[in-house]
Amino acid sequence: MQRKTIASLLLAAAAVTGIAIAQDTTPATTPGKDLINKPKEVIKDAEEVAKKKAAQAEEAAQKAAQQAGQQAEQPAVDPNDPMAMWTKANMPTKEHAQLIADMLGEWTVENEVTFAPGAPVEKSTGTAKCEPIFGGRFVKMDYDGNMMGQPFKGFSLWGDNTPSGKFESTWIDSTSVGMMYSTGVKQADGSIEWTGTWVDPITKESKTSRSVTKMTDKNTMVYEAYDKTTDGTEFKMMTVTYTRVKVRGAENAK
């Protein structure tokens, strides 16, 4: 009678939670049953934690985007009030909200690099995590992967400098001591074309670079960087393809 009562309670719990539980008709002393179920419980717990974190990230981004949109639609302030003008000029805008929507989340990354036209292409992989900071004013990216067979980590900040009318980004990584600074302008097709400055560690000369970021769909971001040969001919040096990891709500994002 006691075993029937326990089985009935388990089935009732399954009906409430939506979990299918088979009635146990084997002796209570069946060896190894807990060991078989334990990995399933661990996997289930990990999935629940991942879903919770994804939901929290989405909620934070939605709030930041909503605030940015609301602030962008605020009425004009008194031009004779310097503090009010300063505050308005430094509030997030709809461009900031769009940047968050484009970049938010965790990504798998595929890199293709070549150092001269026709030279072999070096391929590598990595992961990236992007999240908004400072009330949606900037997006930060943490990158972790490998490059030419060696561990490689990077960090960048992305933003829209509203007063200057240009996007801005910075990049640092674990293989260099210099910071790369770029400014970008949105193109008619929605892509951003960047002009970067950096110092060549061999020649010590300041150089400029051109690159482009574009969303090919809502879960795919492509970064293309260009370089020049000694005679000034431009070629595509790098292609980085970011594929957003599908989290809650991303299944229908494309």
XYZ file of N, CA and C in Angstrom:
762
model
N 0.831 -1.205 0.000
C 0.000 0.000 0.000
C 0.860 1.248 0.000
N 1.960 1.241 0.790
C 2.838 2.416 0.876
C 3.481 2.717 -0.472
N 3.968 1.643 -1.212
C 4.607 1.847 -2.507
C 3.613 2.406 -3.513
N 2.332 1.959 -3.461
C 1.314 2.479 -4.364
C 1.052 3.963 -4.084
N 1.070 4.353 -2.813
C 0.834 5.754 -2.447
C 1.945 6.643 -2.977
N 3.212 6.219 -2.840
C 4.365 6.989 -3.330
C 4.284 7.142 -4.848
N 3.941 6.033 -5.533
C 3.831 6.087 -6.993
C 2.748 7.054 -7.420
N 1.623 7.066 -6.699
C 0.526 7.975 -7.030
C 0.948 9.424 -6.868
N 1.730 9.725 -5.813
C 2.210 11.089 -5.588
C 3.145 11.538 -6.708
N 4.025 10.646 -7.157
C 4.951 10.981 -8.241
C 4.202 11.292 -9.532
N 3.178 10.466 -9.823
C 2.393 10.697 -11.025
C 1.615 12.005 -10.930
N 1.128 12.339 -9.747
C 0.407 13.600 -9.557
C 1.348 14.775 -9.770
N 2.578 14.660 -9.239
C 3.571 15.727 -9.431
C 3.901 15.898 -10.904
N 3.996 14.789 -11.625
C 4.300 14.858 -13.059
C 3.183 15.580 -13.804
N 1.940 15.357 -13.401
C 0.823 16.008 -14.076
C 0.857 17.514 -13.866
N 1.316 17.968 -12.680
C 1.379 19.398 -12.382
C 2.521 20.058 -13.121
N 3.704 19.420 -13.124
C 4.896 20.039 -13.708
C 5.046 19.772 -15.191
N 4.289 18.845 -15.725
C 4.409 18.535 -17.145
C 5.527 17.562 -17.444
N 6.117 16.939 -16.408
C 7.206 15.991 -16.598
C 6.639 14.578 -16.569
N 6.980 13.776 -17.580
C 6.496 12.403 -17.647
C 7.361 11.527 -16.779
N 6.777 10.857 -15.775
C 7.510 9.962 -14.882
C 6.896 8.574 -14.981
N 7.697 7.593 -15.328
C 7.194 6.221 -15.431
C 7.033 5.636 -14.033
N 5.944 4.902 -13.821
C 5.709 4.290 -12.527
C 6.747 3.222 -12.275
N 7.357 3.231 -11.083
C 8.421 2.311 -10.734
C 7.819 1.009 -10.220
N 8.020 -0.042 -10.953
C 7.503 -1.343 -10.523
C 8.636 -2.291 -10.174
N 9.892 -1.805 -10.176
C 11.025 -2.652 -9.824
C 11.307 -2.552 -8.346
N 11.978 -3.539 -7.791
C 12.284 -3.492 -6.364
C 13.087 -2.257 -6.009
N 12.882 -1.765 -4.778
C 13.557 -0.560 -4.324
C 15.055 -0.745 -4.249
N 15.516 -1.965 -4.258
C 16.948 -2.222 -4.103
C 17.669 -2.334 -5.440
N 16.989 -1.940 -6.582
C 17.644 -2.037 -7.894
C 18.916 -1.194 -7.900
N 20.080 -1.803 -8.125
C 21.340 -1.064 -8.041
C 21.528 -0.135 -9.238
N 22.177 1.005 -9.024
C 22.591 1.888 -10.102
C 21.530 2.846 -10.598
N 20.324 2.804 -10.062
C 19.264 3.663 -10.569
C 19.579 5.138 -10.354
N 20.083 5.505 -9.180
C 20.427 6.898 -8.900
C 21.560 7.377 -9.794
N 22.515 6.470 -10.057
C 23.653 6.848 -10.905
C 23.217 7.112 -12.337
N 22.191 6.378 -12.809
C 21.679 6.576 -14.160
C 20.943 7.903 -14.272
N 20.149 8.250 -13.250
C 19.350 9.459 -13.292
C 20.151 10.723 -13.017
N 21.261 10.592 -12.286
C 22.032 11.763 -11.871
C 22.511 12.619 -13.037
N 23.142 12.041 -14.085
C 23.582 12.887 -15.215
C 22.433 13.645 -15.860
N 21.251 13.025 -15.958
C 20.102 13.689 -16.551
C 19.711 14.914 -15.729
N 19.788 14.769 -14.384
C 19.438 15.876 -13.499
C 20.435 17.020 -13.653
N 21.728 16.682 -13.771
C 22.769 17.698 -13.926
C 22.576 18.468 -15.222
N 22.301 17.728 -16.312
C 22.075 18.365 -17.609
C 20.861 19.278 -17.555
N 19.795 18.795 -16.926
C 18.574 19.587 -16.821
C 18.826 20.864 -16.038
N 19.569 20.763 -14.912
C 19.887 21.938 -14.103
C 20.704 22.943 -14.909
N 21.685 22.443 -15.680
C 22.532 23.331 -16.484
C 21.709 24.054 -17.541
N 20.765 23.332 -18.150
C 19.919 23.954 -19.164
C 19.047 25.041 -18.557
N 18.533 24.787 -17.350
C 17.689 25.777 -16.695
C 18.484 27.030 -16.361
N 19.734 26.852 -15.897
C 20.595 28.004 -15.581
C 20.882 28.802 -16.840
N 21.182 28.108 -17.939
C 21.477 28.787 -19.206
C 20.259 29.577 -19.696
N 19.084 28.973 -19.602
C 17.869 29.659 -20.038
C 17.611 30.900 -19.189
N 17.866 30.775 -17.879
C 17.639 31.906 -16.979
C 18.574 33.059 -17.305
N 19.855 32.733 -17.559
C 20.828 33.775 -17.893
C 20.477 34.438 -19.215
N 20.045 33.636 -20.185
C 19.664 34.187 -21.483
C 18.468 35.124 -21.338
N 17.508 34.718 -20.513
C 16.324 35.546 -20.299
C 16.702 36.858 -19.626
N 17.619 36.802 -18.659
C 18.057 38.016 -17.972
C 18.773 38.961 -18.934
N 19.608 38.405 -19.803
C 20.330 39.235 -20.776
C 19.360 39.906 -21.736
N 18.366 39.146 -22.198
C 17.374 39.711 -23.107
C 16.586 40.823 -22.427
N 16.210 40.585 -21.170
C 15.430 41.586 -20.447
C 16.222 42.876 -20.277
N 17.534 42.744 -19.933
C 18.379 43.918 -19.766
C 18.514 44.692 -21.071
N 18.687 43.964 -22.177
C 18.833 44.616 -23.479
C 17.545 45.314 -23.892
N 16.425 44.655 -23.636
C 15.142 45.251 -24.000
C 14.897 46.538 -23.217
N 15.270 46.523 -21.935
C 15.108 47.717 -21.110
C 15.995 48.843 -21.618
N 17.260 48.484 -21.936
C 18.190 49.494 -22.441
C 17.705 50.072 -23.762
N 17.225 49.194 -24.646
C 16.727 49.655 -25.937
C 15.480 50.520 -25.769
N 14.605 50.122 -24.858
C 13.390 50.886 -24.618
C 13.724 52.267 -24.067
N 14.656 52.305 -23.111
C 15.063 53.585 -22.540
C 15.688 54.480 -23.601
N 16.532 53.871 -24.444
C 17.177 54.649 -25.504
C 16.142 55.240 -26.448
N 15.144 54.430 -26.807
C 14.109 54.917 -27.695
C 13.294 56.044 -27.070
N 12.974 55.901 -25.780
C 12.213 56.933 -25.088
C 13.006 58.223 -24.987
N 14.293 58.084 -24.673
C 15.133 59.262 -24.520
C 15.330 59.968 -25.852
N 15.368 59.201 -26.924
C 15.559 59.799 -28.245
C 14.358 60.636 -28.653
N 13.188 60.332 -28.075
C 11.977 61.042 -28.443
C 11.621 62.146 -27.458
N 12.520 62.458 -26.525
C 12.250 63.511 -25.557
C 12.184 64.871 -26.251
N 11.351 65.768 -25.752
C 11.245 67.096 -26.374
C 12.541 67.882 -26.234
N 12.688 68.884 -27.064
C 13.889 69.713 -27.028
C 14.015 70.406 -25.675
N 15.261 70.593 -25.255
C 15.514 71.252 -23.973
C 15.893 72.702 -24.227
N 15.927 73.468 -23.169
C 16.258 74.883 -23.260
C 17.711 75.053 -23.694
N 17.968 75.659 -24.845
C 19.342 75.820 -25.321
C 20.175 76.742 -24.443
N 19.506 77.476 -23.546
C 20.228 78.363 -22.632
C 20.610 77.669 -21.331
N 20.279 76.381 -21.240
C 20.617 75.595 -20.049
C 21.751 74.637 -20.418
N 23.012 75.007 -20.141
C 24.157 74.178 -20.558
C 24.104 72.753 -20.003
N 23.702 72.605 -18.749
C 23.670 71.271 -18.152
C 22.628 70.397 -18.831
N 21.469 70.977 -19.124
C 20.423 70.207 -19.802
C 20.869 69.823 -21.198
N 21.537 70.736 -21.893
C 22.032 70.441 -23.236
C 23.096 69.345 -23.190
N 23.989 69.424 -22.215
C 25.043 68.409 -22.046
C 24.422 67.038 -21.806
N 23.431 67.011 -20.908
C 22.777 65.747 -20.560
C 22.093 65.144 -21.780
N 21.374 65.974 -22.519
C 20.654 65.471 -23.696
C 21.625 64.933 -24.745
N 22.736 65.633 -24.942
C 23.701 65.224 -25.967
C 24.348 63.892 -25.644
N 24.344 63.507 -24.370
C 25.019 62.273 -23.960
C 24.056 61.163 -23.570
N 22.787 61.292 -23.954
C 21.826 60.235 -23.685
C 21.828 59.230 -24.831
N 21.565 57.940 -24.550
C 21.467 56.932 -25.611
C 20.356 57.287 -26.596
N 20.551 56.900 -27.843
C 19.585 57.187 -28.904
C 19.083 55.894 -29.520
N 18.272 56.016 -30.567
C 17.787 54.832 -31.263
C 18.929 54.075 -31.934
N 19.985 54.780 -32.317
C 21.151 54.104 -32.902
C 21.819 53.204 -31.867
N 21.873 53.661 -30.621
C 22.416 52.821 -29.557
C 21.547 51.582 -29.346
N 20.233 51.787 -29.369
C 19.316 50.665 -29.194
C 19.490 49.644 -30.312
N 19.688 50.137 -31.561
C 19.879 49.221 -32.685
C 21.191 48.465 -32.557
N 22.236 49.144 -32.077
C 23.534 48.499 -31.888
C 23.414 47.362 -30.871
N 22.665 47.599 -29.805
C 22.444 46.565 -28.794
C 21.702 45.380 -29.406
N 20.633 45.681 -30.139
C 19.838 44.607 -30.745
C 20.683 43.773 -31.699
N 21.578 44.437 -32.455
C 22.410 43.719 -33.417
C 23.447 42.836 -32.733
N 24.040 43.314 -31.637
C 25.226 42.650 -31.093
C 24.984 41.808 -29.848
N 23.874 42.005 -29.175
C 23.624 41.307 -27.917
C 23.720 39.796 -28.046
N 24.345 39.153 -27.076
C 24.294 37.702 -26.992
C 25.643 37.028 -27.082
N 25.591 35.709 -27.185
C 26.789 34.895 -27.312
C 26.878 34.373 -28.738
N 28.113 34.369 -29.262
C 28.326 34.056 -30.676
C 29.427 33.014 -30.843
N 29.284 32.180 -31.862
C 30.406 31.373 -32.315
C 31.052 32.132 -33.466
N 32.377 32.011 -33.582
C 33.113 32.855 -34.513
C 34.022 32.011 -35.400
N 34.028 32.328 -36.688
C 34.933 31.700 -37.643
C 35.775 32.791 -38.300
N 37.104 32.616 -38.275
C 38.029 33.605 -38.817
C 38.748 33.052 -40.042
N 38.945 33.911 -41.037
C 39.769 33.593 -42.200
C 40.723 34.765 -42.423
N 42.031 34.488 -42.413
C 43.034 35.545 -42.521
C 44.033 35.194 -43.616
N 44.383 36.170 -44.434
C 45.455 36.008 -45.416
C 46.287 37.287 -45.407
N 47.590 37.155 -45.580
C 48.477 38.306 -45.441
C 48.935 38.886 -46.776
N 48.475 38.313 -47.863
C 48.794 38.836 -49.193
C 47.835 38.221 -50.196
N 47.548 38.908 -51.284
C 46.662 38.327 -52.306
C 47.198 36.986 -52.799
N 46.361 35.977 -52.776
C 46.766 34.664 -53.242
C 47.506 33.827 -52.223
N 47.815 34.388 -51.056
C 48.526 33.639 -50.014
C 47.571 32.665 -49.335
N 48.113 31.631 -48.666
C 47.251 30.679 -47.958
C 46.347 31.372 -46.944
N 45.172 30.815 -46.731
C 44.209 31.367 -45.773
C 44.320 30.621 -44.458
N 44.570 31.361 -43.386
C 44.623 30.782 -42.047
C 43.219 30.815 -41.450
N 42.743 29.665 -40.971
C 41.413 29.595 -40.379
C 41.505 29.321 -38.881
N 40.602 29.909 -38.124
C 40.547 29.685 -36.681
C 39.121 29.911 -36.206
N 38.867 29.543 -34.968
C 37.530 29.678 -34.409
C 37.595 30.311 -33.030
N 36.448 30.740 -32.542
C 36.383 31.322 -31.212
C 34.948 31.546 -30.796
N 34.787 32.212 -29.666
C 33.467 32.589 -29.171
C 33.519 34.046 -28.726
N 32.376 34.707 -28.765
C 32.297 36.104 -28.344
C 31.028 36.314 -27.534
N 31.124 37.206 -26.561
C 29.964 37.560 -25.758
C 29.830 39.075 -25.772
N 28.651 39.570 -26.137
C 28.411 41.013 -26.227
C 27.278 41.409 -25.283
N 27.484 42.502 -24.565
C 26.435 42.981 -23.676
C 26.521 44.500 -23.535
N 25.370 45.171 -23.304
C 25.370 46.626 -23.153
C 25.893 47.033 -21.782
N 26.536 48.204 -21.709
C 27.014 48.740 -20.439
C 26.660 50.222 -20.349
N 26.692 50.743 -19.127
C 26.443 52.162 -18.865
C 25.123 52.635 -19.457
N 24.078 51.887 -19.121
C 22.740 52.305 -19.530
C 22.479 52.242 -21.011
N 23.213 51.362 -21.722
C 22.994 51.208 -23.155
C 23.798 52.172 -24.001
N 24.750 52.878 -23.394
C 25.572 53.814 -24.167
C 26.637 53.095 -25.001
N 27.080 51.948 -24.526
C 28.122 51.196 -25.224
C 27.786 49.711 -25.207
N 28.432 48.979 -26.103
C 28.378 47.523 -26.105
C 29.806 47.017 -25.943
N 30.018 46.100 -25.026
C 31.353 45.521 -24.869
C 31.356 44.098 -25.396
N 32.492 43.713 -25.962
C 32.646 42.361 -26.486
C 33.861 41.698 -25.846
N 33.664 40.486 -25.340
C 34.761 39.649 -24.855
C 34.934 38.505 -25.844
N 36.160 38.353 -26.344
C 36.439 37.330 -27.345
C 37.417 36.305 -26.781
N 37.170 35.030 -27.070
C 38.042 33.951 -26.596
C 38.156 32.917 -27.710
N 39.382 32.637 -28.148
C 39.547 31.666 -29.224
C 40.992 31.309 -29.449
N 41.348 31.091 -30.701
C 42.729 30.775 -31.048
C 43.071 31.465 -32.361
N 44.342 31.690 -32.560
C 44.816 32.331 -33.775
C 46.162 31.712 -34.141
N 46.236 31.127 -35.330
C 47.441 30.460 -35.804
C 47.967 29.439 -34.795
N 47.012 28.691 -34.224
C 47.365 27.605 -33.318
C 47.644 28.016 -31.895
N 47.509 29.296 -31.566
C 47.807 29.775 -30.225
C 46.553 30.372 -29.578
N 46.448 30.292 -28.231
C 45.305 30.918 -27.553
C 45.258 32.416 -27.858
N 44.057 32.930 -28.003
C 43.894 34.330 -28.395
C 42.674 34.904 -27.695
N 42.865 36.020 -26.988
C 41.758 36.699 -26.318
C 41.714 38.157 -26.764
N 40.516 38.703 -26.856
C 40.366 40.088 -27.263
C 39.228 40.770 -26.521
N 39.262 42.094 -26.547
C 38.224 42.889 -25.882
C 37.985 44.137 -26.712
N 36.717 44.483 -26.932
C 36.419 45.690 -27.692
C 35.210 46.409 -27.107
N 35.140 47.695 -27.388
C 34.003 48.532 -27.036
C 33.441 49.138 -28.318
N 32.119 49.196 -28.401
C 31.445 49.748 -29.567
C 30.445 50.797 -29.096
N 30.329 51.882 -29.839
C 29.362 52.902 -29.459
C 29.066 53.854 -30.598
N 28.077 54.711 -30.380
C 27.715 55.742 -31.341
C 27.954 57.086 -30.673
N 28.979 57.810 -31.142
C 29.288 59.124 -30.598
C 28.363 60.124 -31.267
N 27.212 60.352 -30.648
C 26.187 61.190 -31.264
C 26.694 62.589 -31.624
N 27.422 63.293 -30.741
C 27.897 64.637 -31.100
C 28.797 64.649 -32.335
N 29.638 63.612 -32.509
C 30.538 63.591 -33.669
C 29.857 63.063 -34.918
N 28.733 62.361 -34.742
C 28.028 61.784 -35.879
C 28.675 60.528 -36.409
N 29.558 59.904 -35.604
C 30.236 58.689 -36.053
C 30.178 57.606 -34.987
N 30.192 56.352 -35.465
C 30.359 55.223 -34.564
C 31.832 55.163 -34.161
N 32.088 54.564 -33.009
C 33.455 54.406 -32.535
C 33.656 52.996 -31.999
N 34.875 52.483 -32.134
C 35.202 51.190 -31.536
C 36.680 51.164 -31.161
N 36.983 50.387 -30.138
C 38.369 50.148 -29.741
C 38.583 48.648 -29.654
N 39.820 48.229 -29.858
C 40.149 46.797 -29.808
C 41.508 46.602 -29.168
N 41.597 45.659 -28.216
C 42.865 45.213 -27.661
C 42.837 43.695 -27.621
N 44.013 43.075 -27.678
C 44.042 41.614 -27.614
C 45.308 41.139 -26.914
N 45.388 39.832 -26.734
C 46.461 39.220 -25.955
C 47.768 39.065 -26.709
N 47.830 39.517 -27.977
C 49.048 39.357 -28.762
C 49.717 40.683 -29.100
N 49.166 41.801 -28.627
C 49.740 43.099 -28.967
C 49.696 44.028 -27.762
N 50.454 45.135 -27.852
C 50.494 46.110 -26.756
C 49.833 47.421 -27.161
N 49.337 47.497 -28.381
C 48.691 48.720 -28.856
C 47.183 48.587 -28.899
N 46.524 49.732 -28.811
C 45.072 49.789 -28.967
C 44.744 50.241 -30.378
N 43.743 49.608 -30.976
C 43.275 50.047 -32.289
C 41.999 50.845 -32.094
N 41.974 52.029 -32.668
C 40.815 52.912 -32.552
C 40.233 53.138 -33.940
N 38.916 52.984 -34.061
C 38.268 53.137 -35.355
C 37.034 54.012 -35.231
N 36.746 54.758 -36.299
C 35.490 55.492 -36.402
C 34.736 54.957 -37.604
N 33.411 54.938 -37.486
C 32.603 54.337 -38.536
C 31.437 55.199 -38.970
N 31.017 55.007 -40.201
C 29.868 55.721 -40.763
C 28.907 54.698 -41.351
N 27.636 54.819 -40.995
C 26.632 53.883 -41.526
C 26.386 54.152 -42.997
N 26.332 53.062 -43.764
C 26.108 53.162 -45.199
C 24.631 52.958 -45.539
N 24.299 53.181 -46.802
C 22.903 53.083 -47.241
C 22.336 51.679 -47.033
N 23.185 50.649 -47.114
C 22.705 49.273 -46.949
C 22.662 48.831 -45.491
N 22.939 49.757 -44.552
C 22.889 49.432 -43.131
C 24.211 48.972 -42.549
N 25.195 48.704 -43.384
C 26.521 48.307 -42.886
C 27.237 49.528 -42.322
N 28.300 49.288 -41.574
C 29.121 50.373 -41.038
C 30.522 50.233 -41.614
N 31.009 51.291 -42.250
C 32.362 51.280 -42.787
C 33.279 51.996 -41.806
N 34.357 51.300 -41.420
C 35.254 51.792 -40.381
C 36.599 52.227 -40.950
N 37.151 53.282 -40.370
C 38.530 53.689 -40.634
C 39.298 53.585 -39.321
N 40.314 52.730 -39.304
C 41.054 52.486 -38.080
C 42.467 53.047 -38.138
N 43.023 53.338 -36.968
C 44.408 53.797 -36.877
C 45.167 52.907 -35.898
N 46.416 52.594 -36.252
C 47.250 51.766 -35.399
C 48.708 51.997 -35.779
N 49.616 51.598 -34.886
C 51.045 51.774 -35.110
C 51.670 50.427 -35.431
N 52.338 50.339 -36.574
C 53.029 49.121 -36.973
C 54.174 48.863 -35.987
N 54.161 47.724 -35.282
C 55.197 47.471 -34.274
C 56.592 47.277 -34.863
N 56.688 46.994 -36.166
C 58.004 46.797 -36.796
C 58.573 48.123 -37.289
N 57.775 48.860 -38.075
C 58.267 50.112 -38.654
C 58.045 51.313 -37.745
N 57.190 51.155 -36.727
C 56.811 52.244 -35.816
C 56.019 53.340 -36.523
N 55.535 53.055 -37.704
C 54.767 54.032 -38.464
C 53.275 53.915 -38.147
N 52.580 55.054 -38.157
C 51.141 55.061 -37.964
C 50.463 54.655 -39.262
N 49.530 53.751 -39.172
C 48.842 53.252 -40.353
C 47.334 53.365 -40.184
N 46.659 53.346 -41.313
C 45.203 53.352 -41.301
C 44.689 52.074 -41.940
N 43.498 51.692 -41.575
C 42.895 50.483 -42.127
C 41.429 50.746 -42.431
N 40.877 49.957 -43.326
C 39.459 50.039 -43.649
C 38.805 48.710 -43.335
N 37.640 48.761 -42.729
C 36.902 47.535 -42.437
C 35.412 47.817 -42.508
N 34.626 46.757 -42.575
C 33.175 46.874 -42.706
C 32.515 45.832 -41.811
N 31.485 46.232 -41.085
C 30.640 45.279 -40.367
C 29.238 45.347 -40.945
N 28.623 44.191 -41.062
C 27.256 44.154 -41.588
C 26.506 42.969 -41.005
N 25.215 43.177 -40.788
C 24.331 42.109 -40.349
C 23.720 41.485 -41.593
N 24.110 40.251 -41.903
C 23.516 39.588 -43.066
C 22.139 39.026 -42.737
N 21.887 38.751 -41.481
C 20.554 38.513 -40.942
C 20.661 38.771 -39.449
N 19.564 38.609 -38.715
C 19.571 39.012 -37.315
C 20.410 38.117 -36.415
N 20.882 37.004 -36.944
C 21.738 36.122 -36.150
C 23.138 35.977 -36.734
N 23.466 36.766 -37.751
C 24.774 36.652 -38.392
C 25.372 38.035 -38.605
N 26.580 38.229 -38.089
C 27.300 39.484 -38.274
C 28.639 39.168 -38.931
N 28.983 39.920 -39.968
C 30.227 39.686 -40.699
C 31.115 40.923 -40.604
N 32.376 40.693 -40.247
C 33.377 41.756 -40.178
C 34.442 41.471 -41.235
N 34.688 42.444 -42.111
C 35.687 42.295 -43.165
C 36.724 43.403 -43.017
N 38.008 43.016 -42.962
C 39.091 43.983 -42.826
C 39.969 43.941 -44.066
N 40.433 45.114 -44.502
C 41.205 45.229 -45.735
C 42.597 45.779 -45.446
N 43.556 45.382 -46.276
C 44.919 45.870 -46.176
C 45.393 46.233 -47.577
N 46.608 46.783 -47.672
C 47.146 47.170 -48.978
C 48.514 46.528 -49.200
N 48.765 46.193 -50.434
C 50.084 45.688 -50.812
C 51.051 46.872 -50.900
N 52.322 46.589 -51.137
C 53.330 47.657 -51.203
C 53.059 48.650 -52.330
N 52.339 48.225 -53.364
C 52.034 49.155 -54.449
C 50.695 49.858 -54.258
N 50.088 49.670 -53.077
C 48.854 50.378 -52.757
C 47.584 49.673 -53.158
N 47.673 48.438 -53.664
C 46.479 47.690 -54.059
C 45.774 47.125 -52.830
N 44.495 47.416 -52.707
C 43.736 46.935 -51.550
C 43.296 45.487 -51.760
N 43.356 44.694 -50.688
C 42.838 43.330 -50.725
C 42.191 43.013 -49.381
N 41.286 42.019 -49.401
C 40.614 41.614 -48.167
C 41.538 40.711 -47.360
N 41.936 41.196 -46.194
C 42.876 40.469 -45.352
C 42.168 39.508 -44.389
N 40.990 39.906 -43.918
C 40.328 39.120 -42.869
C 38.823 39.121 -43.046
N 38.218 37.952 -42.811
C 36.765 37.830 -42.727
C 36.433 37.117 -41.429
N 35.615 37.760 -40.599
C 35.193 37.177 -39.327
C 33.675 37.035 -39.358
N 33.199 35.816 -39.238
C 31.760 35.558 -39.280
C 31.271 35.173 -37.887
N 30.375 35.996 -37.346
C 29.781 35.756 -36.032
C 28.392 35.144 -36.223
N 28.150 34.009 -35.590
C 26.830 33.383 -35.628
C 26.265 33.359 -34.220
N 25.142 34.038 -34.016
C 24.581 34.144 -32.680
C 24.086 32.797 -32.193
N 24.460 32.437 -30.973
C 23.973 31.206 -30.368
C 22.475 31.369 -30.121
N 21.711 30.364 -30.535
C 20.260 30.477 -30.396
C 19.858 30.347 -28.941
N 19.310 31.408 -28.397
C 18.791 31.417 -27.040
C 17.306 31.690 -27.112
N 16.685 31.885 -25.986
C 15.233 32.070 -25.935
C 14.806 33.221 -26.840
N 13.931 32.920 -27.777
C 13.408 33.936 -28.673
C 14.200 34.100 -29.955
N 15.412 33.536 -30.027
C 16.253 33.748 -31.218
C 15.862 32.828 -32.362
N 15.068 31.792 -32.076
C 14.707 30.850 -33.132
C 13.977 31.549 -34.285
N 13.216 32.598 -33.948
C 12.432 33.283 -34.977
C 13.027 34.633 -35.344
N 14.314 34.837 -35.007
C 14.925 36.160 -35.210
C 15.266 36.433 -36.647
N 15.481 35.384 -37.478
C 15.902 35.631 -38.856
C 14.775 36.189 -39.700
